[in-house]
Amino acid sequence: MPGIPNWFTEKIRDQVRTRYSSRGGHLDGTMMRGEGGAGTVKFPVVGGRIEMYKLSGAIQKVKLSDINLDMVTLLTDDFEAATTFRQQDVRKMGPSLQAALADEMAKAVRRKRDKMKLDALNAFAGATSPLTDTPNTVETFGDGTERVDIIDAIHVSDAMAGAGADEEAYWAIPHVWFSQLLMYKEFASADYQGNKELPFATNGRISKKTFRNVHILGIPDEHFVYGTGAYVAGTPGFTGSGYLDTFAWTQSAVGCEIEWDQENMTIDPLPDHEGTPNICKVQLSGAAVGILPEGVKRVRKLAIKTVDRIA
């Protein structure tokens, strides 16, 4: 059986239509990286509080402040996506179809990176932090019965700033929530002021605004799978009933370590299979974890299906 032609293993301009799905990678660069490697990553956390005291003029011992040194440890996981095609189908597929296949495999890696981060936020929101200092739980805004509105965006911003956070803050929401917020002129007039180097910054299909120092991102529906009104694969949008849990976070409040990923798929023959089919693979090793409860907010609002114009 002849080998795979060179044109088939190269990425060619895509002229093939594929079903719509999230391209993924929307949350890359929005969380802190850890220390270490070889599957074990550490995130040091300094707590406690150091206060000044007035000198009495007497010769006496200093008054020490208490400081807490905690460590959040993360174990990375390994992931793989694979698909096969028959050797006999190489010529039938053509270079454009191979390019589309390569793109779909790369999207699988990027979507997993996003899901890893959102899963960590969801788990953190329902857990108790092991850190020595308080707070040790994530604050939740809303009960899921009302539409998202500008007050929620203000509340997120105030809560982040009130906790003392001074680094980049993000809130990922569905596009329909983003459009609902656009009904408010204060939000509609805001510009994105975040890091232009992040992957989503130049992506025209990602809605983004910086409102009161929080970077609000509208990303595809399929990323919102938390709550009674969560996205269901194969259905258009949300049902309009039940609630969605979304998450806002500061960059230092959540850790994510991607030790390696392989978006460019490999193609290898399987000579011990009939017809010597080819197997395509992409791989990823990484994990994410919540670190600082005060820097993460869960926003629980109605899983709206359409926008409602405000009065």
PDB file of N, CA and C in Angstrom, residues 97-198:
ATOM      1  N   LEU A  97     -10.441  18.629   2.109  1.00  0.00           N
ATOM      2  CA  LEU A  97     -11.104  17.885   3.174  1.00  0.00           C
ATOM      3  C   LEU A  97     -10.107  17.547   4.278  1.00  0.00           C
ATOM      4  N   GLN A  98      -8.854  17.255   3.908  1.00  0.00           N
ATOM      5  CA  GLN A  98      -7.841  16.995   4.933  1.00  0.00           C
ATOM      6  C   GLN A  98      -7.609  18.238   5.772  1.00  0.00           C
ATOM      7  N   ALA A  99      -7.593  19.416   5.137  1.00  0.00           N
ATOM      8  CA  ALA A  99      -7.404  20.659   5.868  1.00  0.00           C
ATOM      9  C   ALA A  99      -8.547  20.878   6.861  1.00  0.00           C
ATOM     10  N   ALA A 100      -9.764  20.559   6.429  1.00  0.00           N
ATOM     11  CA  ALA A 100     -10.907  20.695   7.326  1.00  0.00           C
ATOM     12  C   ALA A 100     -10.790  19.732   8.500  1.00  0.00           C
ATOM     13  N   LEU A 101     -10.318  18.506   8.226  1.00  0.00           N
ATOM     14  CA  LEU A 101     -10.120  17.527   9.287  1.00  0.00           C
ATOM     15  C   LEU A 101      -9.081  18.024  10.291  1.00  0.00           C
ATOM     16  N   ALA A 102      -7.974  18.583   9.783  1.00  0.00           N
ATOM     17  CA  ALA A 102      -6.935  19.113  10.656  1.00  0.00           C
ATOM     18  C   ALA A 102      -7.475  20.244  11.520  1.00  0.00           C
ATOM     19  N   ASP A 103      -8.318  21.095  10.940  1.00  0.00           N
ATOM     20  CA  ASP A 103      -8.897  22.206  11.685  1.00  0.00           C
ATOM     21  C   ASP A 103      -9.821  21.703  12.790  1.00  0.00           C
ATOM     22  N   GLU A 104     -10.630  20.689  12.484  1.00  0.00           N
ATOM     23  CA  GLU A 104     -11.529  20.128  13.499  1.00  0.00           C
ATOM     24  C   GLU A 104     -10.746  19.506  14.659  1.00  0.00           C
ATOM     25  N   MET A 105      -9.649  18.862  14.352  1.00  0.00           N
ATOM     26  CA  MET A 105      -8.839  18.248  15.408  1.00  0.00           C
ATOM     27  C   MET A 105      -8.214  19.323  16.296  1.00  0.00           C
ATOM     28  N   ALA A 106      -7.737  20.415  15.692  1.00  0.00           N
ATOM     29  CA  ALA A 106      -7.155  21.512  16.470  1.00  0.00           C
ATOM     30  C   ALA A 106      -8.201  22.172  17.350  1.00  0.00           C
ATOM     31  N   LYS A 107      -9.423  22.312  16.828  1.00  0.00           N
ATOM     32  CA  LYS A 107     -10.503  22.902  17.617  1.00  0.00           C
ATOM     33  C   LYS A 107     -10.814  22.057  18.844  1.00  0.00           C
ATOM     34  N   ALA A 108     -10.676  20.731  18.727  1.00  0.00           N
ATOM     35  CA  ALA A 108     -10.928  19.848  19.867  1.00  0.00           C
ATOM     36  C   ALA A 108      -9.970  20.161  21.020  1.00  0.00           C
ATOM     37  N   VAL A 109      -8.710  20.446  20.678  1.00  0.00           N
ATOM     38  CA  VAL A 109      -7.724  20.783  21.711  1.00  0.00           C
ATOM     39  C   VAL A 109      -8.074  22.114  22.359  1.00  0.00           C
ATOM     40  N   ARG A 110      -8.403  23.114  21.557  1.00  0.00           N
ATOM     41  CA  ARG A 110      -8.683  24.445  22.094  1.00  0.00           C
ATOM     42  C   ARG A 110      -9.964  24.450  22.925  1.00  0.00           C
ATOM     43  N   ARG A 111     -10.988  23.708  22.479  1.00  0.00           N
ATOM     44  CA  ARG A 111     -12.219  23.628  23.267  1.00  0.00           C
ATOM     45  C   ARG A 111     -11.956  22.968  24.618  1.00  0.00           C
ATOM     46  N   LYS A 112     -11.084  21.947  24.628  1.00  0.00           N
ATOM     47  CA  LYS A 112     -10.769  21.278  25.891  1.00  0.00           C
ATOM     48  C   LYS A 112     -10.069  22.224  26.847  1.00  0.00           C
ATOM     49  N   ARG A 113      -9.198  23.084  26.332  1.00  0.00           N
ATOM     50  CA  ARG A 113      -8.541  24.059  27.201  1.00  0.00           C
ATOM     51  C   ARG A 113      -9.567  24.982  27.851  1.00  0.00           C
ATOM     52  N   ASP A 114     -10.559  25.416  27.084  1.00  0.00           N
ATOM     53  CA  ASP A 114     -11.605  26.273  27.647  1.00  0.00           C
ATOM     54  C   ASP A 114     -12.452  25.520  28.662  1.00  0.00           C
ATOM     55  N   LYS A 115     -12.844  24.294  28.329  1.00  0.00           N
ATOM     56  CA  LYS A 115     -13.689  23.505  29.238  1.00  0.00           C
ATOM     57  C   LYS A 115     -12.961  23.230  30.553  1.00  0.00           C
ATOM     58  N   MET A 116     -11.675  22.963  30.463  1.00  0.00           N
ATOM     59  CA  MET A 116     -10.858  22.725  31.644  1.00  0.00           C
ATOM     60  C   MET A 116     -10.957  23.908  32.612  1.00  0.00           C
ATOM     61  N   LYS A 117     -10.894  25.120  32.079  1.00  0.00           N
ATOM     62  CA  LYS A 117     -10.946  26.326  32.901  1.00  0.00           C
ATOM     63  C   LYS A 117     -12.339  26.521  33.504  1.00  0.00           C
ATOM     64  N   LEU A 118     -13.376  26.375  32.668  1.00  0.00           N
ATOM     65  CA  LEU A 118     -14.736  26.575  33.159  1.00  0.00           C
ATOM     66  C   LEU A 118     -15.146  25.495  34.152  1.00  0.00           C
ATOM     67  N   ASP A 119     -14.720  24.255  33.927  1.00  0.00           N
ATOM     68  CA  ASP A 119     -14.999  23.187  34.891  1.00  0.00           C
ATOM     69  C   ASP A 119     -14.364  23.498  36.245  1.00  0.00           C
ATOM     70  N   ALA A 120     -13.146  24.046  36.216  1.00  0.00           N
ATOM     71  CA  ALA A 120     -12.463  24.396  37.464  1.00  0.00           C
ATOM     72  C   ALA A 120     -13.215  25.501  38.196  1.00  0.00           C
ATOM     73  N   LEU A 121     -13.710  26.489  37.468  1.00  0.00           N
ATOM     74  CA  LEU A 121     -14.488  27.559  38.089  1.00  0.00           C
ATOM     75  C   LEU A 121     -15.781  27.027  38.701  1.00  0.00           C
ATOM     76  N   ASN A 122     -16.455  26.140  37.968  1.00  0.00           N
ATOM     77  CA  ASN A 122     -17.696  25.564  38.475  1.00  0.00           C
ATOM     78  C   ASN A 122     -17.452  24.726  39.737  1.00  0.00           C
ATOM     79  N   ALA A 123     -16.398  23.925  39.727  1.00  0.00           N
ATOM     80  CA  ALA A 123     -16.082  23.114  40.905  1.00  0.00           C
ATOM     81  C   ALA A 123     -15.712  23.996  42.094  1.00  0.00           C
ATOM     82  N   PHE A 124     -14.963  25.045  41.838  1.00  0.00           N
ATOM     83  CA  PHE A 124     -14.525  25.954  42.896  1.00  0.00           C
ATOM     84  C   PHE A 124     -15.720  26.669  43.521  1.00  0.00           C
ATOM     85  N   ALA A 125     -16.701  27.054  42.675  1.00  0.00           N
ATOM     86  CA  ALA A 125     -17.877  27.772  43.162  1.00  0.00           C
ATOM     87  C   ALA A 125     -18.730  26.915  44.101  1.00  0.00           C
ATOM     88  N   GLY A 126     -18.618  25.595  43.985  1.00  0.00           N
ATOM     89  CA  GLY A 126     -19.416  24.705  44.835  1.00  0.00           C
ATOM     90  C   GLY A 126     -18.622  24.060  45.943  1.00  0.00           C
ATOM     91  N   ALA A 127     -17.395  24.517  46.161  1.00  0.00           N
ATOM     92  CA  ALA A 127     -16.524  23.873  47.151  1.00  0.00           C
ATOM     93  C   ALA A 127     -16.108  24.862  48.233  1.00  0.00           C
ATOM     94  N   THR A 128     -15.390  24.354  49.210  1.00  0.00           N
ATOM     95  CA  THR A 128     -14.818  25.183  50.274  1.00  0.00           C
ATOM     96  C   THR A 128     -13.307  25.210  50.101  1.00  0.00           C
ATOM     97  N   SER A 129     -12.741  26.400  50.084  1.00  0.00           N
ATOM     98  CA  SER A 129     -11.307  26.545  49.871  1.00  0.00           C
ATOM     99  C   SER A 129     -10.513  25.984  51.045  1.00  0.00           C
ATOM    100  N   PRO A 130      -9.390  25.316  50.784  1.00  0.00           N
ATOM    101  CA  PRO A 130      -8.546  24.786  51.859  1.00  0.00           C
ATOM    102  C   PRO A 130      -7.600  25.831  52.450  1.00  0.00           C
ATOM    103  N   LEU A 131      -7.637  27.067  51.952  1.00  0.00           N
ATOM    104  CA  LEU A 131      -6.717  28.089  52.429  1.00  0.00           C
ATOM    105  C   LEU A 131      -7.001  28.450  53.890  1.00  0.00           C
ATOM    106  N   THR A 132      -5.981  28.922  54.568  1.00  0.00           N
ATOM    107  CA  THR A 132      -6.095  29.258  55.988  1.00  0.00           C
ATOM    108  C   THR A 132      -7.017  30.444  56.221  1.00  0.00           C
ATOM    109  N   ASP A 133      -6.915  31.450  55.354  1.00  0.00           N
ATOM    110  CA  ASP A 133      -7.674  32.689  55.547  1.00  0.00           C
ATOM    111  C   ASP A 133      -9.078  32.589  54.962  1.00  0.00           C
ATOM    112  N   THR A 134      -9.942  33.460  55.448  1.00  0.00           N
ATOM    113  CA  THR A 134     -11.279  33.624  54.886  1.00  0.00           C
ATOM    114  C   THR A 134     -11.263  34.814  53.930  1.00  0.00           C
ATOM    115  N   PRO A 135     -12.228  34.896  52.997  1.00  0.00           N
ATOM    116  CA  PRO A 135     -13.332  33.975  52.790  1.00  0.00           C
ATOM    117  C   PRO A 135     -12.864  32.654  52.178  1.00  0.00           C
ATOM    118  N   ASN A 136     -13.650  31.627  52.411  1.00  0.00           N
ATOM    119  CA  ASN A 136     -13.284  30.313  51.864  1.00  0.00           C
ATOM    120  C   ASN A 136     -14.338  29.746  50.925  1.00  0.00           C
ATOM    121  N   THR A 137     -15.324  30.574  50.550  1.00  0.00           N
ATOM    122  CA  THR A 137     -16.317  30.151  49.562  1.00  0.00           C
ATOM    123  C   THR A 137     -16.499  31.257  48.526  1.00  0.00           C
ATOM    124  N   VAL A 138     -16.971  30.859  47.356  1.00  0.00           N
ATOM    125  CA  VAL A 138     -17.189  31.786  46.244  1.00  0.00           C
ATOM    126  C   VAL A 138     -18.569  32.430  46.389  1.00  0.00           C
ATOM    127  N   GLU A 139     -18.640  33.734  46.185  1.00  0.00           N
ATOM    128  CA  GLU A 139     -19.901  34.460  46.268  1.00  0.00           C
ATOM    129  C   GLU A 139     -20.726  34.241  44.999  1.00  0.00           C
ATOM    130  N   THR A 140     -22.044  34.063  45.186  1.00  0.00           N
ATOM    131  CA  THR A 140     -22.954  33.875  44.056  1.00  0.00           C
ATOM    132  C   THR A 140     -23.913  35.050  43.974  1.00  0.00           C
ATOM    133  N   PHE A 141     -24.069  35.608  42.770  1.00  0.00           N
ATOM    134  CA  PHE A 141     -25.023  36.676  42.528  1.00  0.00           C
ATOM    135  C   PHE A 141     -26.225  36.111  41.788  1.00  0.00           C
ATOM    136  N   GLY A 142     -27.435  36.385  42.277  1.00  0.00           N
ATOM    137  CA  GLY A 142     -28.650  35.995  41.579  1.00  0.00           C
ATOM    138  C   GLY A 142     -29.131  34.602  41.948  1.00  0.00           C
ATOM    139  N   ASP A 143     -30.433  34.369  41.703  1.00  0.00           N
ATOM    140  CA  ASP A 143     -31.028  33.063  41.989  1.00  0.00           C
ATOM    141  C   ASP A 143     -31.495  32.355  40.723  1.00  0.00           C
ATOM    142  N   GLY A 144     -31.231  32.943  39.565  1.00  0.00           N
ATOM    143  CA  GLY A 144     -31.571  32.287  38.306  1.00  0.00           C
ATOM    144  C   GLY A 144     -32.963  32.567  37.793  1.00  0.00           C
ATOM    145  N   THR A 145     -33.693  33.468  38.425  1.00  0.00           N
ATOM    146  CA  THR A 145     -35.074  33.738  37.999  1.00  0.00           C
ATOM    147  C   THR A 145     -35.195  35.002  37.158  1.00  0.00           C
ATOM    148  N   GLU A 146     -34.162  35.804  37.093  1.00  0.00           N
ATOM    149  CA  GLU A 146     -34.240  37.076  36.389  1.00  0.00           C
ATOM    150  C   GLU A 146     -33.203  37.149  35.268  1.00  0.00           C
ATOM    151  N   ARG A 147     -33.506  37.983  34.270  1.00  0.00           N
ATOM    152  CA  ARG A 147     -32.576  38.216  33.173  1.00  0.00           C
ATOM    153  C   ARG A 147     -31.322  38.918  33.676  1.00  0.00           C
ATOM    154  N   VAL A 148     -30.229  38.697  32.972  1.00  0.00           N
ATOM    155  CA  VAL A 148     -29.015  39.442  33.269  1.00  0.00           C
ATOM    156  C   VAL A 148     -29.269  40.911  32.942  1.00  0.00           C
ATOM    157  N   ASP A 149     -28.746  41.812  33.770  1.00  0.00           N
ATOM    158  CA  ASP A 149     -28.879  43.240  33.478  1.00  0.00           C
ATOM    159  C   ASP A 149     -27.627  43.987  33.904  1.00  0.00           C
ATOM    160  N   ILE A 150     -27.632  45.282  33.679  1.00  0.00           N
ATOM    161  CA  ILE A 150     -26.449  46.103  33.924  1.00  0.00           C
ATOM    162  C   ILE A 150     -26.050  46.091  35.393  1.00  0.00           C
ATOM    163  N   ILE A 151     -27.012  45.879  36.279  1.00  0.00           N
ATOM    164  CA  ILE A 151     -26.709  45.836  37.714  1.00  0.00           C
ATOM    165  C   ILE A 151     -25.772  44.672  38.027  1.00  0.00           C
ATOM    166  N   ASP A 152     -25.951  43.564  37.320  1.00  0.00           N
ATOM    167  CA  ASP A 152     -25.062  42.413  37.536  1.00  0.00           C
ATOM    168  C   ASP A 152     -23.629  42.760  37.159  1.00  0.00           C
ATOM    169  N   ALA A 153     -23.456  43.449  36.032  1.00  0.00           N
ATOM    170  CA  ALA A 153     -22.117  43.844  35.612  1.00  0.00           C
ATOM    171  C   ALA A 153     -21.488  44.802  36.616  1.00  0.00           C
ATOM    172  N   ILE A 154     -22.297  45.722  37.155  1.00  0.00           N
ATOM    173  CA  ILE A 154     -21.794  46.655  38.174  1.00  0.00           C
ATOM    174  C   ILE A 154     -21.435  45.900  39.449  1.00  0.00           C
ATOM    175  N   HIS A 155     -22.289  44.948  39.832  1.00  0.00           N
ATOM    176  CA  HIS A 155     -22.051  44.167  41.047  1.00  0.00           C
ATOM    177  C   HIS A 155     -20.742  43.376  40.944  1.00  0.00           C
ATOM    178  N   VAL A 156     -20.511  42.748  39.794  1.00  0.00           N
ATOM    179  CA  VAL A 156     -19.271  41.995  39.592  1.00  0.00           C
ATOM    180  C   VAL A 156     -18.072  42.911  39.725  1.00  0.00           C
ATOM    181  N   SER A 157     -18.125  44.072  39.077  1.00  0.00           N
ATOM    182  CA  SER A 157     -17.016  45.015  39.130  1.00  0.00           C
ATOM    183  C   SER A 157     -16.758  45.496  40.554  1.00  0.00           C
ATOM    184  N   ASP A 158     -17.826  45.867  41.257  1.00  0.00           N
ATOM    185  CA  ASP A 158     -17.668  46.365  42.630  1.00  0.00           C
ATOM    186  C   ASP A 158     -17.113  45.284  43.553  1.00  0.00           C
ATOM    187  N   ALA A 159     -17.586  44.042  43.380  1.00  0.00           N
ATOM    188  CA  ALA A 159     -17.133  42.952  44.244  1.00  0.00           C
ATOM    189  C   ALA A 159     -15.652  42.659  44.028  1.00  0.00           C
ATOM    190  N   MET A 160     -15.217  42.692  42.773  1.00  0.00           N
ATOM    191  CA  MET A 160     -13.805  42.457  42.470  1.00  0.00           C
ATOM    192  C   MET A 160     -12.940  43.562  43.066  1.00  0.00           C
ATOM    193  N   ALA A 161     -13.347  44.805  42.810  1.00  0.00           N
ATOM    194  CA  ALA A 161     -12.569  45.940  43.312  1.00  0.00           C
ATOM    195  C   ALA A 161     -12.614  45.996  44.841  1.00  0.00           C
ATOM    196  N   GLY A 162     -13.788  45.691  45.420  1.00  0.00           N
ATOM    197  CA  GLY A 162     -13.932  45.723  46.870  1.00  0.00           C
ATOM    198  C   GLY A 162     -13.076  44.703  47.582  1.00  0.00           C
ATOM    199  N   ALA A 163     -12.781  43.587  46.894  1.00  0.00           N
ATOM    200  CA  ALA A 163     -11.927  42.555  47.487  1.00  0.00           C
ATOM    201  C   ALA A 163     -10.450  42.954  47.445  1.00  0.00           C
ATOM    202  N   GLY A 164     -10.140  44.023  46.710  1.00  0.00           N
ATOM    203  CA  GLY A 164      -8.753  44.481  46.611  1.00  0.00           C
ATOM    204  C   GLY A 164      -8.022  43.987  45.385  1.00  0.00           C
ATOM    205  N   ALA A 165      -8.744  43.351  44.454  1.00  0.00           N
ATOM    206  CA  ALA A 165      -8.090  42.842  43.251  1.00  0.00           C
ATOM    207  C   ALA A 165      -7.636  44.000  42.376  1.00  0.00           C
ATOM    208  N   ASP A 166      -6.409  43.916  41.875  1.00  0.00           N
ATOM    209  CA  ASP A 166      -5.897  44.985  41.022  1.00  0.00           C
ATOM    210  C   ASP A 166      -5.336  44.462  39.702  1.00  0.00           C
ATOM    211  N   GLU A 167      -5.649  43.182  39.369  1.00  0.00           N
ATOM    212  CA  GLU A 167      -5.200  42.659  38.089  1.00  0.00           C
ATOM    213  C   GLU A 167      -6.382  42.484  37.149  1.00  0.00           C
ATOM    214  N   GLU A 168      -6.125  41.958  35.952  1.00  0.00           N
ATOM    215  CA  GLU A 168      -7.172  41.799  34.948  1.00  0.00           C
ATOM    216  C   GLU A 168      -8.302  40.913  35.471  1.00  0.00           C
ATOM    217  N   ALA A 169      -9.545  41.304  35.160  1.00  0.00           N
ATOM    218  CA  ALA A 169     -10.717  40.524  35.558  1.00  0.00           C
ATOM    219  C   ALA A 169     -11.550  40.210  34.325  1.00  0.00           C
ATOM    220  N   TYR A 170     -12.160  39.009  34.305  1.00  0.00           N
ATOM    221  CA  TYR A 170     -12.900  38.531  33.136  1.00  0.00           C
ATOM    222  C   TYR A 170     -14.255  37.969  33.575  1.00  0.00           C
ATOM    223  N   TRP A 171     -15.230  38.085  32.671  1.00  0.00           N
ATOM    224  CA  TRP A 171     -16.539  37.459  32.890  1.00  0.00           C
ATOM    225  C   TRP A 171     -16.983  36.891  31.544  1.00  0.00           C
ATOM    226  N   ALA A 172     -17.077  35.570  31.457  1.00  0.00           N
ATOM    227  CA  ALA A 172     -17.484  34.902  30.220  1.00  0.00           C
ATOM    228  C   ALA A 172     -18.980  34.631  30.259  1.00  0.00           C
ATOM    229  N   ILE A 173     -19.706  35.062  29.225  1.00  0.00           N
ATOM    230  CA  ILE A 173     -21.166  34.915  29.182  1.00  0.00           C
ATOM    231  C   ILE A 173     -21.587  34.491  27.771  1.00  0.00           C
ATOM    232  N   PRO A 174     -22.805  33.939  27.622  1.00  0.00           N
ATOM    233  CA  PRO A 174     -23.305  33.596  26.279  1.00  0.00           C
ATOM    234  C   PRO A 174     -23.548  34.869  25.458  1.00  0.00           C
ATOM    235  N   HIS A 175     -23.552  34.738  24.149  1.00  0.00           N
ATOM    236  CA  HIS A 175     -23.778  35.896  23.279  1.00  0.00           C
ATOM    237  C   HIS A 175     -25.140  36.537  23.535  1.00  0.00           C
ATOM    238  N   VAL A 176     -26.145  35.751  23.871  1.00  0.00           N
ATOM    239  CA  VAL A 176     -27.471  36.330  24.086  1.00  0.00           C
ATOM    240  C   VAL A 176     -27.484  37.187  25.354  1.00  0.00           C
ATOM    241  N   TRP A 177     -26.709  36.816  26.365  1.00  0.00           N
ATOM    242  CA  TRP A 177     -26.567  37.673  27.547  1.00  0.00           C
ATOM    243  C   TRP A 177     -25.841  38.959  27.166  1.00  0.00           C
ATOM    244  N   PHE A 178     -24.801  38.827  26.355  1.00  0.00           N
ATOM    245  CA  PHE A 178     -24.035  39.988  25.914  1.00  0.00           C
ATOM    246  C   PHE A 178     -24.960  40.961  25.172  1.00  0.00           C
ATOM    247  N   SER A 179     -25.805  40.417  24.301  1.00  0.00           N
ATOM    248  CA  SER A 179     -26.740  41.264  23.552  1.00  0.00           C
ATOM    249  C   SER A 179     -27.753  41.913  24.483  1.00  0.00           C
ATOM    250  N   GLN A 180     -28.171  41.197  25.527  1.00  0.00           N
ATOM    251  CA  GLN A 180     -29.092  41.782  26.490  1.00  0.00           C
ATOM    252  C   GLN A 180     -28.450  42.974  27.190  1.00  0.00           C
ATOM    253  N   LEU A 181     -27.168  42.851  27.536  1.00  0.00           N
ATOM    254  CA  LEU A 181     -26.469  43.967  28.173  1.00  0.00           C
ATOM    255  C   LEU A 181     -26.315  45.151  27.217  1.00  0.00           C
ATOM    256  N   LEU A 182     -26.258  44.872  25.919  1.00  0.00           N
ATOM    257  CA  LEU A 182     -26.142  45.955  24.941  1.00  0.00           C
ATOM    258  C   LEU A 182     -27.389  46.837  24.886  1.00  0.00           C
ATOM    259  N   MET A 183     -28.475  46.394  25.493  1.00  0.00           N
ATOM    260  CA  MET A 183     -29.673  47.216  25.568  1.00  0.00           C
ATOM    261  C   MET A 183     -29.470  48.421  26.494  1.00  0.00           C
ATOM    262  N   TYR A 184     -28.404  48.387  27.271  1.00  0.00           N
ATOM    263  CA  TYR A 184     -28.083  49.504  28.160  1.00  0.00           C
ATOM    264  C   TYR A 184     -27.015  50.367  27.507  1.00  0.00           C
ATOM    265  N   LYS A 185     -27.267  51.651  27.387  1.00  0.00           N
ATOM    266  CA  LYS A 185     -26.347  52.533  26.661  1.00  0.00           C
ATOM    267  C   LYS A 185     -24.980  52.603  27.339  1.00  0.00           C
ATOM    268  N   GLU A 186     -24.944  52.462  28.672  1.00  0.00           N
ATOM    269  CA  GLU A 186     -23.647  52.511  29.362  1.00  0.00           C
ATOM    270  C   GLU A 186     -22.745  51.369  28.908  1.00  0.00           C
ATOM    271  N   PHE A 187     -23.351  50.197  28.715  1.00  0.00           N
ATOM    272  CA  PHE A 187     -22.580  49.041  28.278  1.00  0.00           C
ATOM    273  C   PHE A 187     -22.277  49.127  26.791  1.00  0.00           C
ATOM    274  N   ALA A 188     -23.272  49.543  26.003  1.00  0.00           N
ATOM    275  CA  ALA A 188     -23.100  49.611  24.551  1.00  0.00           C
ATOM    276  C   ALA A 188     -21.984  50.566  24.158  1.00  0.00           C
ATOM    277  N   SER A 189     -21.764  51.612  24.943  1.00  0.00           N
ATOM    278  CA  SER A 189     -20.754  52.612  24.596  1.00  0.00           C
ATOM    279  C   SER A 189     -19.358  52.245  25.082  1.00  0.00           C
ATOM    280  N   ALA A 190     -19.234  51.150  25.842  1.00  0.00           N
ATOM    281  CA  ALA A 190     -17.926  50.747  26.374  1.00  0.00           C
ATOM    282  C   ALA A 190     -17.086  50.103  25.273  1.00  0.00           C
ATOM    283  N   ASP A 191     -15.770  50.274  25.377  1.00  0.00           N
ATOM    284  CA  ASP A 191     -14.831  49.655  24.443  1.00  0.00           C
ATOM    285  C   ASP A 191     -14.026  48.585  25.157  1.00  0.00           C
ATOM    286  N   TYR A 192     -13.522  47.623  24.363  1.00  0.00           N
ATOM    287  CA  TYR A 192     -12.633  46.623  24.946  1.00  0.00           C
ATOM    288  C   TYR A 192     -11.262  47.247  25.167  1.00  0.00           C
ATOM    289  N   GLN A 193     -10.751  47.144  26.399  1.00  0.00           N
ATOM    290  CA  GLN A 193      -9.472  47.762  26.759  1.00  0.00           C
ATOM    291  C   GLN A 193      -8.486  46.739  27.299  1.00  0.00           C
ATOM    292  N   GLY A 194      -8.678  45.470  26.991  1.00  0.00           N
ATOM    293  CA  GLY A 194      -7.836  44.420  27.543  1.00  0.00           C
ATOM    294  C   GLY A 194      -6.562  44.187  26.750  1.00  0.00           C
ATOM    295  N   ASN A 195      -5.881  43.121  27.115  1.00  0.00           N
ATOM    296  CA  ASN A 195      -4.617  42.742  26.514  1.00  0.00           C
ATOM    297  C   ASN A 195      -4.824  42.369  25.044  1.00  0.00           C
ATOM    298  N   LYS A 196      -4.217  43.129  24.145  1.00  0.00           N
ATOM    299  CA  LYS A 196      -4.398  42.897  22.707  1.00  0.00           C
ATOM    300  C   LYS A 196      -3.670  41.647  22.229  1.00  0.00           C
ATOM    301  N   GLU A 197      -2.818  41.081  23.078  1.00  0.00           N
ATOM    302  CA  GLU A 197      -2.060  39.894  22.693  1.00  0.00           C
ATOM    303  C   GLU A 197      -2.829  38.599  22.937  1.00  0.00           C
ATOM    304  N   LEU A 198      -3.914  38.647  23.695  1.00  0.00           N
ATOM    305  CA  LEU A 198      -4.674  37.438  23.973  1.00  0.00           C
ATOM    306  C   LEU A 198      -5.375  36.956  22.706  1.00  0.00           C
TER     307      LEU A 198
END
